[in-house]
Short mmCIF file of N, CA and C in Angstrom, two decimals:
data_model
loop_
_atom_site.label_atom_id
_atom_site.label_comp_id
_atom_site.label_asym_id
_atom_site.label_seq_id
_atom_site.Cartn_x
_atom_site.Cartn_y
_atom_site.Cartn_z
N MET Y 154 0.62 -1.17 0.02
CA MET Y 154 0.17 0.03 0.01
C MET Y 154 0.96 1.20 0.01
N ALA Y 155 1.83 1.28 0.88
CA ALA Y 155 2.84 2.55 0.73
C ALA Y 155 3.62 2.61 -0.41
N ARG Y 156 3.87 1.49 -0.93
CA ARG Y 156 4.63 1.55 -2.11
C ARG Y 156 3.88 2.03 -3.29
N ILE Y 157 2.51 1.89 -3.17
CA ILE Y 157 1.89 2.17 -4.40
C ILE Y 157 1.55 3.94 -4.08
N ASN Y 158 1.43 4.12 -3.00
CA ASN Y 158 1.20 5.62 -2.81
C ASN Y 158 2.76 6.60 -3.18
N VAL Y 159 3.87 5.77 -2.77
CA VAL Y 159 5.01 6.39 -3.30
C VAL Y 159 5.19 6.53 -4.82
N GLN Y 160 4.83 5.52 -5.42
CA GLN Y 160 4.65 5.43 -6.86
C GLN Y 160 3.81 6.50 -7.60
N GLN Y 161 2.51 6.68 -6.93
CA GLN Y 161 1.65 7.52 -7.48
C GLN Y 161 2.11 8.91 -7.41
N TRP Y 162 2.75 9.27 -6.05
CA TRP Y 162 3.44 10.56 -5.87
C TRP Y 162 4.35 10.94 -6.87
N ALA Y 163 5.28 9.90 -7.12
CA ALA Y 163 6.47 9.95 -8.28
C ALA Y 163 5.98 10.29 -9.47
N ALA Y 164 4.80 9.42 -9.93
CA ALA Y 164 4.24 9.72 -11.23
C ALA Y 164 3.66 11.04 -11.30
N SER Y 165 3.01 11.55 -10.22
CA SER Y 165 2.15 12.82 -10.32
C SER Y 165 3.17 13.91 -10.32
N MET Y 166 4.47 13.69 -9.76
CA MET Y 166 5.68 14.59 -9.53
C MET Y 166 6.16 14.85 -10.93
N ARG Y 167 6.37 13.65 -11.65
CA ARG Y 167 6.72 13.75 -13.08
C ARG Y 167 5.97 14.42 -14.07
N ALA Y 168 4.61 14.31 -13.75
CA ALA Y 168 3.70 14.83 -14.54
C ALA Y 168 3.48 16.27 -14.42
N GLU Y 169 3.76 16.79 -13.27
CA GLU Y 169 3.26 18.19 -12.84
C GLU Y 169 4.56 19.09 -13.16
N TRP Y 170 5.78 18.53 -12.79
CA TRP Y 170 6.95 19.52 -12.77
C TRP Y 170 7.33 19.70 -14.21
N PRO Y 171 7.89 20.81 -14.56
CA PRO Y 171 8.43 21.21 -15.83
C PRO Y 171 9.69 20.47 -16.18
N PHE Y 172 10.50 19.84 -15.23
CA PHE Y 172 11.45 19.18 -15.61
C PHE Y 172 11.53 17.97 -14.68
N ARG Y 173 12.29 16.97 -15.03
CA ARG Y 173 12.14 15.70 -14.58
C ARG Y 173 13.26 15.61 -13.11
N LEU Y 174 12.67 15.32 -12.08
CA LEU Y 174 13.53 15.20 -10.93
C LEU Y 174 13.61 13.61 -10.65
N ARG Y 175 15.02 13.24 -10.53
CA ARG Y 175 15.16 11.87 -10.30
C ARG Y 175 15.37 11.67 -8.78
N PHE Y 176 15.11 10.65 -8.22
CA PHE Y 176 15.26 10.30 -6.93
C PHE Y 176 16.67 10.44 -6.49
N ARG Y 177 17.49 10.08 -7.43
CA ARG Y 177 18.98 9.97 -6.97
C ARG Y 177 19.64 11.43 -6.70
N LEU Y 178 18.89 12.43 -7.44
CA LEU Y 178 19.32 13.81 -7.15
C LEU Y 178 18.77 14.66 -6.02
N TRP Y 179 17.79 14.08 -5.34
CA TRP Y 179 17.26 14.78 -4.19
C TRP Y 179 18.20 14.96 -3.07
N PRO Y 180 19.15 13.90 -2.55
CA PRO Y 180 20.18 14.13 -1.71
C PRO Y 180 21.16 15.36 -2.08
N LEU Y 181 21.34 15.47 -3.29
CA LEU Y 181 22.29 16.55 -3.80
C LEU Y 181 21.58 17.92 -3.74
N PHE Y 182 20.31 17.80 -4.15
CA PHE Y 182 19.56 19.10 -4.11
C PHE Y 182 19.43 19.60 -2.72
N ASN Y 183 19.14 18.64 -1.55
CA ASN Y 183 18.66 18.98 -0.27
C ASN Y 183 20.17 19.58 0.22
N ALA Y 184 21.18 18.96 -0.17
CA ALA Y 184 22.49 19.45 0.35
C ALA Y 184 22.69 20.83 -0.17
N LEU Y 185 22.54 21.13 -1.37
CA LEU Y 185 22.81 22.35 -2.00
C LEU Y 185 21.88 23.42 -1.23
N LEU Y 186 20.61 23.16 -0.76
CA LEU Y 186 19.52 24.08 -0.38
C LEU Y 186 20.36 24.41 1.07
N PHE Y 187 20.63 23.19 1.63
CA PHE Y 187 21.22 23.33 2.98
C PHE Y 187 22.37 24.32 3.11
N LEU Y 188 23.17 24.15 2.27
CA LEU Y 188 24.50 24.86 2.08
C LEU Y 188 24.05 26.33 1.89
N LEU Y 189 23.15 26.44 0.87
CA LEU Y 189 22.74 27.81 0.72
C LEU Y 189 21.79 28.59 1.85
N CYS Y 190 21.30 28.04 2.61
CA CYS Y 190 20.56 28.48 3.84
C CYS Y 190 21.71 28.72 4.70
N LEU Y 191 22.66 27.86 4.91
CA LEU Y 191 23.92 28.07 5.89
C LEU Y 191 24.61 29.27 5.51
N GLY Y 192 25.15 29.37 4.14
CA GLY Y 192 25.68 30.69 3.79
C GLY Y 192 25.05 31.91 3.97
N THR Y 193 23.61 31.78 3.80
CA THR Y 193 22.76 33.05 3.96
C THR Y 193 22.88 33.30 5.43
N GLY Y 194 22.71 32.36 6.24
CA GLY Y 194 22.92 32.69 7.67
C GLY Y 194 24.08 33.15 8.11
N LEU Y 195 25.28 32.73 7.55
CA LEU Y 195 26.45 33.28 7.82
C LEU Y 195 26.71 34.82 7.46
N ALA Y 196 26.15 34.79 6.18
CA ALA Y 196 26.21 36.28 5.76
C ALA Y 196 25.66 37.25 6.63
N VAL Y 197 24.50 36.83 7.11
CA VAL Y 197 23.58 37.79 8.01
C VAL Y 197 24.43 38.13 9.15
N VAL Y 198 24.99 37.08 9.74
CA VAL Y 198 25.65 37.20 10.96
C VAL Y 198 26.85 38.09 10.68
N ILE Y 199 27.65 37.90 9.71
CA ILE Y 199 28.91 38.79 9.42
C ILE Y 199 28.45 40.00 8.95
N THR Y 200 27.39 40.45 8.40
CA THR Y 200 27.04 41.68 8.07
C THR Y 200 26.42 42.48 9.43
N THR Y 201 25.82 41.79 10.27
CA THR Y 201 25.34 42.24 11.63
C THR Y 201 26.64 42.87 12.30
N HIS Y 202 27.49 41.84 12.18
CA HIS Y 202 28.89 42.21 13.11
C HIS Y 202 29.38 43.29 12.58
N GLN Y 203 29.68 43.51 11.17
CA GLN Y 203 30.34 44.42 10.78
C GLN Y 203 29.71 45.68 10.90
N THR Y 204 28.29 45.81 10.80
CA THR Y 204 27.49 46.93 11.13
C THR Y 204 27.59 47.21 12.54
N ARG Y 205 27.74 46.47 13.53
CA ARG Y 205 28.04 46.94 14.92
C ARG Y 205 29.45 47.48 14.98
N VAL Y 206 30.52 46.82 14.41
CA VAL Y 206 31.66 47.39 14.54
C VAL Y 206 31.98 48.92 14.03
N ALA Y 207 31.13 49.18 12.77
CA ALA Y 207 31.05 50.29 12.20
C ALA Y 207 30.45 51.35 13.27
N PHE Y 208 29.66 50.87 13.62
CA PHE Y 208 28.50 51.99 14.54
C PHE Y 208 29.35 52.30 15.78
N ALA Y 209 30.19 51.34 16.33
CA ALA Y 209 31.06 51.56 17.63
C ALA Y 209 32.12 52.42 17.18
N GLU Y 210 32.84 52.26 15.97
CA GLU Y 210 33.76 53.30 15.51
C GLU Y 210 33.10 54.78 15.31
N LEU Y 211 31.95 54.84 14.62
CA LEU Y 211 31.45 55.95 14.37
C LEU Y 211 30.97 56.76 15.81
N GLN Y 212 30.61 56.13 16.98
CA GLN Y 212 30.51 56.67 18.31
C GLN Y 212 31.85 57.39 18.72
N ARG Y 213 32.88 56.30 18.47
CA ARG Y 213 34.24 56.76 19.03
C ARG Y 213 34.74 58.06 18.45
N LEU Y 214 34.55 58.00 17.03
CA LEU Y 214 34.92 59.28 16.48
C LEU Y 214 34.07 60.68 16.67
N GLU Y 215 32.71 60.40 16.71
CA GLU Y 215 32.08 61.46 17.24
C GLU Y 215 32.34 61.97 18.61
N GLN Y 216 32.63 61.15 19.43
CA GLN Y 216 33.18 61.39 20.79
C GLN Y 216 34.39 62.20 20.92
N GLU Y 217 35.31 61.79 20.06
CA GLU Y 217 36.61 62.47 19.65
C GLU Y 217 36.44 63.78 19.06
N LYS Y 218 35.59 63.98 18.10
CA LYS Y 218 35.06 65.29 17.56
C LYS Y 218 34.53 66.16 18.61
N ASN Y 219 33.69 65.76 19.37
CA ASN Y 219 33.13 66.57 20.31
C ASN Y 219 34.29 67.12 21.42
N GLN Y 220 35.31 66.26 21.67
CA GLN Y 220 36.30 66.52 22.48
C GLN Y 220 37.16 67.58 21.99
N LEU Y 221 37.40 67.54 20.65
CA LEU Y 221 38.33 68.47 19.92
C LEU Y 221 37.63 69.63 19.93
N HIS Y 222 36.33 69.85 19.60
CA HIS Y 222 35.80 71.13 19.50
C HIS Y 222 35.69 71.65 20.88
N THR Y 223 35.48 70.96 21.94
CA THR Y 223 35.51 71.64 23.31
C THR Y 223 37.05 72.25 23.42
N GLU Y 224 38.11 71.48 23.07
CA GLU Y 224 39.48 72.03 23.29
C GLU Y 224 39.70 73.26 22.50
N TRP Y 225 39.12 73.38 21.23
CA TRP Y 225 39.37 74.30 20.28
C TRP Y 225 38.68 75.53 20.98
N GLY Y 226 37.42 75.50 21.60
CA GLY Y 226 36.86 76.56 22.12
C GLY Y 226 37.55 77.13 23.28
N GLN Y 227 38.31 76.26 24.16
CA GLN Y 227 38.96 76.54 25.19
C GLN Y 227 40.19 77.27 24.76
N LEU Y 228 40.80 77.07 23.57
CA LEU Y 228 42.19 77.66 22.91
C LEU Y 228 41.62 79.14 22.74
N LEU Y 229 40.47 79.23 21.78
CA LEU Y 229 39.96 80.59 21.45
C LEU Y 229 39.82 81.54 22.57
N LEU Y 230 39.15 80.96 23.74
CA LEU Y 230 39.02 81.86 24.96
C LEU Y 230 40.25 82.11 25.69
N GLU Y 231 41.26 81.04 25.51
CA GLU Y 231 42.62 81.59 26.00
C GLU Y 231 43.33 82.51 25.14
N GLU Y 232 43.08 82.33 23.80
CA GLU Y 232 43.69 83.46 22.92
C GLU Y 232 43.08 84.81 23.15
N GLY Y 233 41.96 84.98 23.44
CA GLY Y 233 41.28 86.20 23.65
C GLY Y 233 41.70 86.73 24.81
N ALA Y 234 41.95 85.94 25.96
CA ALA Y 234 42.47 86.46 27.28
C ALA Y 234 43.89 86.83 27.01
N TRP Y 235 44.66 86.32 26.42
CA TRP Y 235 46.10 86.73 26.13
C TRP Y 235 46.12 88.22 25.61
N SER Y 236 45.25 88.57 24.66
CA SER Y 236 45.49 89.75 24.12
C SER Y 236 44.59 90.83 24.62
N THR Y 237 44.05 90.60 25.76
CA THR Y 237 43.28 91.80 26.42
C THR Y 237 44.23 93.02 26.88
N PRO Y 238 43.75 94.33 26.92
CA PRO Y 238 44.64 95.37 27.11
C PRO Y 238 45.00 95.39 28.54
N ALA Y 239 44.07 94.82 29.38
CA ALA Y 239 44.39 94.87 30.91
C ALA Y 239 45.50 93.92 31.05
N ARG Y 240 45.53 92.77 30.49
CA ARG Y 240 46.49 91.71 30.83
C ARG Y 240 47.93 92.44 30.21
N VAL Y 241 47.95 92.77 29.00
CA VAL Y 241 49.18 93.52 28.58
C VAL Y 241 49.77 94.61 29.35
N GLU Y 242 48.75 95.40 29.94
CA GLU Y 242 49.35 96.51 30.94
C GLU Y 242 49.76 96.06 32.06
N ARG Y 243 49.24 94.86 32.61
CA ARG Y 243 49.75 94.29 33.92
C ARG Y 243 51.06 93.54 33.75
N ILE Y 244 51.14 92.90 32.82
CA ILE Y 244 52.61 92.17 32.33
C ILE Y 244 53.48 93.19 32.17
N ALA Y 245 53.31 94.28 31.51
CA ALA Y 245 54.36 95.56 31.47
C ALA Y 245 54.59 96.20 32.50
N THR Y 246 53.70 96.20 33.49
CA THR Y 246 53.80 96.79 34.72
C THR Y 246 54.85 95.90 35.75
N GLU Y 247 54.43 94.47 35.70
CA GLU Y 247 55.15 93.82 36.47
C GLU Y 247 56.46 93.23 36.25
N ARG Y 248 56.78 92.97 34.76
CA ARG Y 248 57.96 92.34 34.38
C ARG Y 248 59.00 93.46 33.85
N LEU Y 249 58.33 94.44 33.19
CA LEU Y 249 59.21 95.38 32.67
C LEU Y 249 59.34 96.75 33.27
N ASN Y 250 58.60 96.80 34.39
CA ASN Y 250 58.62 97.99 35.34
C ASN Y 250 58.10 99.35 34.48
N MET Y 251 57.31 99.30 33.63
CA MET Y 251 56.77 100.38 32.89
C MET Y 251 55.58 100.72 33.51
N ARG Y 252 55.15 102.03 33.26
CA ARG Y 252 54.10 102.62 33.91
C ARG Y 252 53.55 103.79 32.96
N ILE Y 253 52.25 103.98 33.06
CA ILE Y 253 51.70 105.16 32.42
C ILE Y 253 52.21 106.39 32.86
N PRO Y 254 52.66 107.23 31.99
CA PRO Y 254 53.40 108.56 32.25
C PRO Y 254 52.19 109.49 33.20
N ASP Y 255 52.78 110.22 34.08
CA ASP Y 255 51.87 111.07 34.98
C ASP Y 255 51.62 112.42 34.10
N VAL Y 256 50.81 113.10 34.23
CA VAL Y 256 50.59 114.50 33.53
C VAL Y 256 51.78 115.41 33.69
N HIS Y 257 52.52 115.31 34.77
CA HIS Y 257 53.64 116.21 34.89
C HIS Y 257 54.79 115.68 34.06
N ASP Y 258 54.80 114.37 33.70
CA ASP Y 258 55.91 114.00 32.94
C ASP Y 258 55.96 113.98 31.42
N VAL Y 259 54.72 114.69 31.18
CA VAL Y 259 54.46 114.45 29.73
C VAL Y 259 55.01 115.89 29.13
N GLU Y 260 55.62 115.85 28.01
CA GLU Y 260 56.24 117.10 27.43
C GLU Y 260 55.83 117.17 25.85
N VAL Y 261 55.21 118.29 25.54
CA VAL Y 261 54.75 118.37 24.14
C VAL Y 261 55.81 119.03 23.10
N ILE Y 262 56.32 118.54 22.13
CA ILE Y 262 57.28 118.97 21.26
C ILE Y 262 56.58 119.49 20.03
N ARG Y 263 56.87 120.79 19.75
CA ARG Y 263 56.20 121.31 18.57
C ARG Y 263 57.14 121.14 17.36
N PRO Y 264 56.62 121.09 16.19
CA PRO Y 264 57.57 121.06 15.10
C PRO Y 264 58.13 122.39 14.48
#
C-alpha cells in the first residue's frame, strides 16, 4: 500500500513538474539547499557584526570630534584672554617696570 502511494506521488511529480527530478538527485538538491541556507545565515551574522563594529567606530569618532571642539573653544577663549589690554598692561607693569606717564611727566614738542 505504501509502495503504491510513493509510486503514485512520483508519477504525479513527473507529470506536474516542468523538468524531471530523479530520486537519486534529491540528496544532492537537499545538500545544496542546506548549504545555501547556511551561507545566507553566515552572511547575515557577518553583516550584523560589521554593522556593529562600524557603529562603535562612528560613536568613538563622534566623541573624539566633540572633545576636539571643546578643546578648540578653550583655546579660542585663552587666545582672547592673552590679548586683552588689561593683561598686557599688567605684564608691562610687573615684568618690565613700565608705567603710564603722569600728567607732569609729559612734554609736548612742537615742530
